[in-house]
């Protein structure tokens, strides 16, 4: 687990962590007591007076609910408790916790019960749910809309692995209290939207079990890649920070955004190669850019004779022509050269994905959005996590799958889920900025996976700085501010 400082667990990995803790001598009852106490503490600290409706399911999640109900009632709160099965059908630790509950148990509810409650604790099902909510529980999720809901572990009806709604609906929580480590479903949409604020509670599971589990998924964070960022010191000059080359097409806006982003993120030099007719518009983008006009064909090959030009971006505004394919092939002929392929550079291979994958190598990064991804990997129809994991292995390079929950995957199985990007990033041109940032980090010598993860994180932070209503170009100043605060 040496690389993974912010692990996200699968449902199976969480089961194994629980089992390992119990085998080490901590009883299941003790874990359940701590989990329920954590839920009760959140309710007491974050939610005011009024009746609390606790919805308990048939398993350990329901057991947590019984504990929370008991502790809240003991503290003086008015609690009404619902159980989804007959009491004698409860098993194990949940059955014991039900016996410790001295209040009444309701086996049916109406919408009136929800309207009379100021808070609903959803302890029906945890992350391991694999079937849709039954009709009456689905009704509960509808009756709970617009009310304060605290979910135990994950909102009932959401897959702990994929974040998908299982069946026709799921609860939507204001807060979700989960235990030990977040699960992948907490950060993947729509699960993340259903979770609300995610509160991580320590219930006594020893983190040493992570060394055995070796989770392959992490929440994107600077602790994962900070040490690979370039060292900035007095004895460095511009070539220490690399020379990025951007392939500029006739649609100049995209490549200009990418080139300026590469500069802002720290590349020492950035050259844009473009048609002679477009040279002026590229030159006017910034005096810091080097502009090289090109004849048809062979431009990248001629430029890259200079080995100091160590990172290349092709795609933004490039167009989908055979010339673009040829330029990509010439850029990819050196496995030591870092390459980012985005937008048109991916679309141009829609009819020949295998031709693209044959060019890929360990210093290449592909940056598809969902539509481009489906064209390159039309047979992958699993969850986003499984899809990108397979895609990175198949392409044998790093893949960024863009979206509200952007994922970054490496061929060796490492995978991060990004969680810091605001929704207002969904605008034209922001992907071009991201591609330029990846290229800029690669030019500075960062490994492909770390460069991709860092760029995605900085991209999200820059959008926060730029604010709602931002344009893609506003990210450029956002990058400057985030850089200033980060270093």
Coordinates of C-alpha atoms in Angstrom, one line a residue, residues 7-403:
X7 CA -7.5 4.4 0.3
X8 CA -11.1 3.8 -0.8
X9 CA -12.4 0.3 0.0
X10 CA -14.7 -2.0 -2.0
X11 CA -17.5 -3.7 -0.2
X12 CA -15.5 -6.9 0.0
X13 CA -12.4 -5.2 1.3
X14 CA -14.5 -3.7 4.1
X15 CA -15.9 -7.1 5.0
X16 CA -12.3 -8.4 5.2
X17 CA -11.3 -5.5 7.4
X18 CA -14.2 -6.2 9.8
X19 CA -13.4 -9.9 9.8
X20 CA -9.7 -9.2 10.5
X21 CA -10.6 -7.0 13.4
X22 CA -12.9 -9.6 14.9
X23 CA -10.2 -12.3 14.5
X24 CA -7.8 -10.0 16.4
X25 CA -10.2 -10.0 19.4
X26 CA -12.5 -7.1 19.0
X27 CA -16.1 -8.4 19.1
X28 CA -18.7 -7.7 16.5
X29 CA -20.9 -6.2 19.2
X30 CA -18.1 -3.8 20.2
X31 CA -17.8 -2.6 16.6
X32 CA -21.6 -2.2 16.3
X33 CA -21.8 -0.3 19.6
X34 CA -19.1 2.1 18.3
X35 CA -20.8 2.5 15.0
X36 CA -24.2 3.3 16.5
X37 CA -22.6 5.7 19.0
X38 CA -20.9 7.5 16.1
X39 CA -24.3 8.0 14.4
X40 CA -25.9 9.2 17.6
X41 CA -23.1 11.7 18.1
X42 CA -23.6 13.1 14.7
X43 CA -27.3 13.5 15.3
X44 CA -26.8 15.2 18.6
X45 CA -24.2 17.6 17.3
X46 CA -25.8 18.5 14.0
X47 CA -29.5 18.1 14.3
X48 CA -32.0 19.9 16.7
X49 CA -35.0 18.9 18.7
X50 CA -38.0 16.9 17.5
X51 CA -38.9 13.3 17.0
X52 CA -36.3 11.0 15.4
X53 CA -37.5 8.2 13.1
X54 CA -35.0 5.3 13.0
X55 CA -35.4 2.9 10.1
X56 CA -33.7 -0.4 10.9
X57 CA -33.1 -3.2 8.3
X58 CA -32.5 -6.9 8.8
X59 CA -28.6 -6.9 9.1
X60 CA -25.8 -5.2 10.8
X61 CA -26.8 -1.9 9.5
X62 CA -30.1 -2.3 11.4
X63 CA -28.1 -3.2 14.4
X64 CA -26.2 0.1 14.2
X65 CA -29.6 1.7 14.0
X66 CA -30.8 0.0 17.2
X67 CA -27.7 1.2 19.1
X68 CA -28.2 4.8 17.8
X69 CA -31.8 4.7 18.8
X70 CA -31.0 3.5 22.3
X71 CA -28.4 6.1 22.9
X72 CA -30.5 9.0 21.6
X73 CA -33.4 7.9 23.7
X74 CA -31.2 7.7 26.7
X75 CA -30.1 11.3 26.0
X76 CA -33.7 12.4 26.2
X77 CA -34.6 12.5 22.5
X78 CA -38.0 11.2 21.3
X79 CA -37.4 8.2 19.1
X80 CA -39.7 6.1 17.0
X81 CA -38.1 2.9 15.6
X82 CA -39.2 0.8 12.6
X83 CA -37.9 -2.7 11.8
X84 CA -38.3 -4.0 8.3
X85 CA -38.6 -7.7 9.3
X86 CA -40.2 -9.6 12.2
X87 CA -38.0 -9.3 15.3
X88 CA -37.4 -13.0 15.8
X89 CA -35.8 -13.1 12.3
X90 CA -32.9 -10.9 13.3
X91 CA -29.6 -12.7 13.7
X92 CA -26.3 -12.3 15.3
X93 CA -25.2 -9.0 16.8
X94 CA -28.2 -7.2 15.4
X95 CA -30.5 -9.5 17.3
X96 CA -28.6 -8.7 20.5
X97 CA -28.8 -4.9 19.9
X98 CA -32.5 -5.2 19.3
X99 CA -32.9 -6.9 22.7
X100 CA -31.1 -4.0 24.4
X101 CA -33.7 -1.6 22.9
X102 CA -36.4 -0.9 25.4
X103 CA -38.7 1.3 23.3
X104 CA -41.4 0.1 21.0
X105 CA -40.9 -1.4 17.5
X106 CA -43.1 -0.5 14.6
X107 CA -43.4 -2.8 11.6
X108 CA -45.3 -0.5 9.3
X109 CA -45.3 3.3 8.8
X110 CA -47.3 5.9 6.9
X111 CA -46.3 9.1 5.4
X112 CA -47.7 10.8 8.5
X113 CA -44.9 9.2 10.6
X114 CA -42.3 10.9 8.3
X115 CA -44.1 14.2 8.5
X116 CA -44.2 14.1 12.3
X117 CA -40.4 13.4 12.5
X118 CA -37.8 16.1 12.3
X119 CA -35.0 13.6 11.4
X120 CA -34.9 10.2 9.8
X121 CA -32.0 7.8 10.5
X122 CA -31.7 5.5 7.5
X123 CA -30.2 2.2 8.9
X124 CA -32.0 -0.1 6.5
X125 CA -29.1 -1.3 4.3
X126 CA -25.4 -0.7 4.1
X127 CA -22.9 -0.8 1.3
X128 CA -23.4 -4.5 0.7
X129 CA -26.9 -4.1 -0.7
X130 CA -27.2 -6.0 -4.1
X131 CA -31.0 -5.9 -4.7
X132 CA -33.5 -3.1 -5.3
X133 CA -35.5 -1.7 -2.3
X134 CA -38.9 -3.4 -1.9
X135 CA -42.0 -1.3 -2.7
X136 CA -42.7 -0.1 0.9
X137 CA -39.1 0.9 1.5
X138 CA -39.0 2.7 -1.8
X139 CA -42.1 4.6 -0.6
X140 CA -40.1 5.5 2.5
X141 CA -37.3 7.0 0.4
X142 CA -39.9 9.2 -1.4
X143 CA -41.6 10.3 1.9
X144 CA -38.1 11.2 3.2
X145 CA -37.4 13.6 0.3
X146 CA -36.9 17.1 1.6
X147 CA -36.4 16.0 5.2
X148 CA -33.2 15.8 7.2
X149 CA -31.8 12.3 6.7
X150 CA -28.8 10.7 8.3
X151 CA -27.8 7.5 6.5
X152 CA -25.7 4.8 8.2
X153 CA -22.8 3.6 6.1
X154 CA -24.4 4.6 2.8
X155 CA -27.9 5.7 1.7
X156 CA -30.1 2.6 1.3
X157 CA -30.5 1.7 -2.3
X158 CA -27.0 2.8 -3.4
X159 CA -24.3 0.3 -4.4
X160 CA -21.3 0.6 -2.2
X161 CA -19.0 -0.3 -5.1
X162 CA -20.4 1.6 -8.0
X163 CA -22.4 4.4 -6.5
X164 CA -25.3 3.5 -8.8
X165 CA -28.9 3.4 -7.7
X166 CA -30.0 -0.2 -7.4
X167 CA -33.4 -0.4 -9.0
X168 CA -36.0 2.4 -9.0
X169 CA -34.8 4.6 -6.2
X170 CA -32.7 5.2 -3.1
X171 CA -32.6 7.4 0.0
X172 CA -31.0 10.9 -0.3
X173 CA -29.1 11.9 2.9
X174 CA -28.1 15.3 4.3
X175 CA -25.3 13.4 6.0
X176 CA -23.8 9.9 5.8
X177 CA -21.9 8.3 8.6
X178 CA -19.5 5.6 7.4
X179 CA -16.8 3.7 9.2
X180 CA -13.0 3.1 9.0
X181 CA -12.6 4.2 5.3
X182 CA -14.8 5.6 2.6
X183 CA -16.0 3.2 0.0
X184 CA -15.8 3.7 -3.8
X185 CA -19.6 4.2 -4.0
X186 CA -19.4 7.2 -1.7
X187 CA -17.4 9.2 -4.3
X188 CA -19.0 7.9 -7.6
X189 CA -22.1 9.6 -8.9
X190 CA -25.0 9.4 -8.4
X191 CA -24.0 7.9 -5.0
X192 CA -22.0 11.0 -4.0
X193 CA -25.0 13.2 -4.5
X194 CA -27.2 10.9 -2.4
X195 CA -24.6 10.8 0.5
X196 CA -24.6 14.5 1.3
X197 CA -21.8 15.3 3.7
X198 CA -19.7 12.2 4.4
X199 CA -18.6 11.7 8.0
X200 CA -15.9 9.1 8.6
X201 CA -16.0 7.5 12.0
X202 CA -13.3 5.5 13.7
X203 CA -14.8 2.4 15.3
X204 CA -11.5 0.7 16.3
X205 CA -10.5 -1.2 13.1
X206 CA -6.7 -1.3 13.0
X207 CA -5.4 0.5 9.9
X208 CA -2.6 -2.2 9.6
X209 CA -5.2 -4.4 7.9
X210 CA -4.8 -2.1 4.9
X211 CA -1.3 -3.5 4.4
X212 CA -2.9 -6.9 3.8
X213 CA -5.8 -5.6 1.7
X214 CA -3.6 -3.4 -0.5
X215 CA -6.5 -1.3 -1.8
X216 CA -6.0 -0.3 -5.5
X217 CA -8.4 2.7 -5.4
X218 CA -7.7 6.0 -3.7
X219 CA -9.4 9.4 -3.3
X220 CA -7.3 11.8 -5.3
X221 CA -5.2 14.0 -3.0
X222 CA -1.8 15.8 -3.0
X223 CA -0.4 13.2 -0.6
X224 CA -0.5 10.7 -3.4
X225 CA 1.7 12.7 -5.8
X226 CA 3.2 15.7 -4.0
X227 CA 6.7 14.1 -3.8
X228 CA 6.8 13.8 -7.6
X229 CA 6.2 17.5 -8.2
X230 CA 9.3 19.3 -9.7
X231 CA 11.8 20.7 -7.2
X232 CA 11.9 24.5 -7.6
X233 CA 15.2 25.9 -6.4
X234 CA 17.9 28.4 -7.2
X235 CA 20.0 26.1 -9.4
X236 CA 17.2 25.3 -11.9
X237 CA 16.6 26.9 -15.3
X238 CA 13.8 26.7 -17.8
X239 CA 14.9 23.5 -19.4
X240 CA 14.8 21.8 -16.0
X241 CA 11.0 22.3 -16.2
X242 CA 10.7 20.8 -19.7
X243 CA 9.6 22.0 -23.1
X244 CA 6.0 21.1 -24.1
X245 CA 4.9 21.0 -27.7
X246 CA 1.2 21.7 -28.5
X247 CA -0.2 20.7 -31.9
X248 CA -2.3 23.6 -32.9
X249 CA -5.2 23.2 -35.4
X250 CA -7.4 25.6 -37.3
X251 CA -9.8 25.7 -34.3
X252 CA -7.3 27.7 -32.4
X253 CA -9.1 28.4 -29.1
X254 CA -8.7 24.9 -27.8
X255 CA -5.0 24.7 -28.4
X256 CA -4.4 28.2 -27.1
X257 CA -6.1 27.2 -23.8
X258 CA -4.0 24.1 -23.6
X259 CA -0.8 25.9 -24.3
X260 CA -1.4 28.5 -21.7
X261 CA -2.4 25.9 -19.2
X262 CA 0.9 24.0 -19.7
X263 CA 2.7 27.3 -19.0
X264 CA 0.7 28.1 -15.9
X265 CA 1.2 24.7 -14.4
X266 CA 4.9 25.1 -14.7
X267 CA 6.4 23.9 -18.0
X268 CA 9.6 25.8 -18.7
X269 CA 8.8 26.4 -22.4
X270 CA 5.8 25.8 -24.6
X271 CA 5.9 25.7 -28.4
X272 CA 2.8 25.7 -30.5
X273 CA 3.0 24.3 -34.0
X274 CA 0.3 25.6 -36.3
X275 CA -0.6 26.3 -39.9
X276 CA 1.0 29.5 -41.3
X277 CA -2.4 31.1 -41.7
X278 CA -3.1 30.8 -38.0
X279 CA 0.3 31.9 -36.8
X280 CA -0.8 35.4 -35.8
X281 CA -3.8 34.4 -33.7
X282 CA -1.6 31.9 -31.8
X283 CA 1.1 34.5 -31.3
X284 CA -1.4 37.0 -29.9
X285 CA -2.4 34.5 -27.2
X286 CA 0.7 35.3 -25.2
X287 CA 4.3 36.5 -25.8
X288 CA 5.4 33.6 -23.6
X289 CA 4.5 31.1 -26.2
X290 CA 6.9 30.0 -29.0
X291 CA 5.0 29.7 -32.3
X292 CA 6.3 27.5 -35.1
X293 CA 4.4 27.5 -38.4
X294 CA 4.2 24.2 -40.2
X295 CA 3.8 22.9 -43.7
X296 CA 1.5 19.9 -44.2
X297 CA 2.8 16.8 -42.6
X298 CA 6.0 16.0 -40.6
X299 CA 5.8 19.0 -38.3
X300 CA 6.1 17.1 -35.0
X301 CA 8.9 14.9 -36.3
X302 CA 10.9 17.9 -37.3
X303 CA 10.3 19.7 -34.0
X304 CA 11.0 16.6 -31.8
X305 CA 14.5 16.1 -33.2
X306 CA 15.4 18.4 -30.3
X307 CA 15.1 16.0 -27.4
X308 CA 14.6 18.8 -24.9
X309 CA 11.1 19.0 -26.3
X310 CA 10.0 16.2 -24.0
X311 CA 6.2 16.3 -23.9
X312 CA 3.6 16.6 -26.6
X313 CA -0.1 17.3 -26.7
X314 CA -2.2 16.5 -29.7
X315 CA -5.9 16.8 -30.0
X316 CA -7.5 20.1 -28.9
X317 CA -8.8 21.8 -32.1
X318 CA -6.6 19.5 -34.2
X319 CA -9.3 18.1 -36.5
X320 CA -9.8 14.5 -37.6
X321 CA -7.6 13.9 -40.6
X322 CA -5.0 11.4 -41.8
X323 CA -2.4 14.2 -41.2
X324 CA -3.3 14.2 -37.5
X325 CA -2.9 10.4 -37.4
X326 CA 0.5 10.6 -39.0
X327 CA 1.6 13.3 -36.6
X328 CA 0.5 11.2 -33.6
X329 CA 2.4 8.2 -35.0
X330 CA 5.6 10.2 -35.4
X331 CA 5.3 11.7 -31.9
X332 CA 4.7 8.2 -30.4
X333 CA 7.8 6.6 -32.0
X334 CA 10.0 7.4 -29.0
X335 CA 8.7 5.6 -25.8
X336 CA 10.7 8.1 -23.7
X337 CA 8.7 11.0 -24.9
X338 CA 5.6 11.9 -22.9
X339 CA 2.4 12.3 -24.9
X340 CA -1.1 13.5 -24.1
X341 CA -3.9 12.6 -26.6
X342 CA -7.2 14.4 -26.2
X343 CA -10.3 15.3 -28.1
X344 CA -9.8 15.0 -31.9
X345 CA -6.7 12.8 -31.3
X346 CA -9.0 10.2 -29.8
X347 CA -11.9 10.7 -32.1
X348 CA -9.7 10.2 -35.2
X349 CA -9.1 6.6 -34.0
X350 CA -12.8 5.8 -33.4
X351 CA -12.9 3.3 -36.3
X352 CA -9.5 1.9 -35.4
X353 CA -9.0 1.8 -31.6
X354 CA -6.5 -1.1 -31.9
X355 CA -4.4 1.2 -34.1
X356 CA -4.3 3.7 -31.3
X357 CA -3.5 1.2 -28.6
X358 CA -0.6 -0.1 -30.7
X359 CA 1.0 3.3 -30.3
X360 CA 0.5 3.6 -26.6
X361 CA 3.3 3.3 -24.0
X362 CA 4.0 4.1 -20.4
X363 CA 4.5 7.8 -20.9
X364 CA 1.2 8.4 -22.7
X365 CA -2.0 9.7 -21.2
X366 CA -5.4 9.4 -22.9
X367 CA -8.1 11.9 -21.7
X368 CA -11.5 10.8 -23.0
X369 CA -14.9 12.0 -21.8
X370 CA -17.6 9.4 -21.6
X371 CA -18.6 9.7 -25.3
X372 CA -15.1 9.4 -26.6
X373 CA -14.5 6.5 -24.2
X374 CA -17.4 4.5 -25.5
X375 CA -16.1 4.9 -29.1
X376 CA -12.7 3.6 -28.1
X377 CA -13.9 0.9 -25.8
X378 CA -17.4 0.0 -27.2
X379 CA -17.4 -3.4 -25.5
X380 CA -16.9 -2.1 -22.0
X381 CA -20.3 -1.9 -20.3
X382 CA -19.5 -2.4 -16.6
X383 CA -19.1 0.2 -13.9
X384 CA -17.0 3.2 -14.5
X385 CA -14.3 1.8 -12.2
X386 CA -14.1 -1.5 -14.0
X387 CA -14.4 0.1 -17.4
X388 CA -11.4 2.4 -16.9
X389 CA -9.3 -0.3 -15.2
X390 CA -9.7 -2.6 -18.2
X391 CA -9.2 0.3 -20.6
X392 CA -5.8 1.3 -19.0
X393 CA -4.6 -2.3 -19.2
X394 CA -5.8 -2.7 -22.8
X395 CA -4.2 0.6 -23.9
X396 CA -1.2 0.0 -21.7
X397 CA -1.1 3.6 -20.7
X398 CA -2.7 6.0 -18.2
X399 CA -6.3 6.9 -18.9
X400 CA -8.3 9.8 -17.5
X401 CA -12.1 9.3 -17.8
X402 CA -13.5 12.8 -17.4
X403 CA -16.8 13.6 -15.7

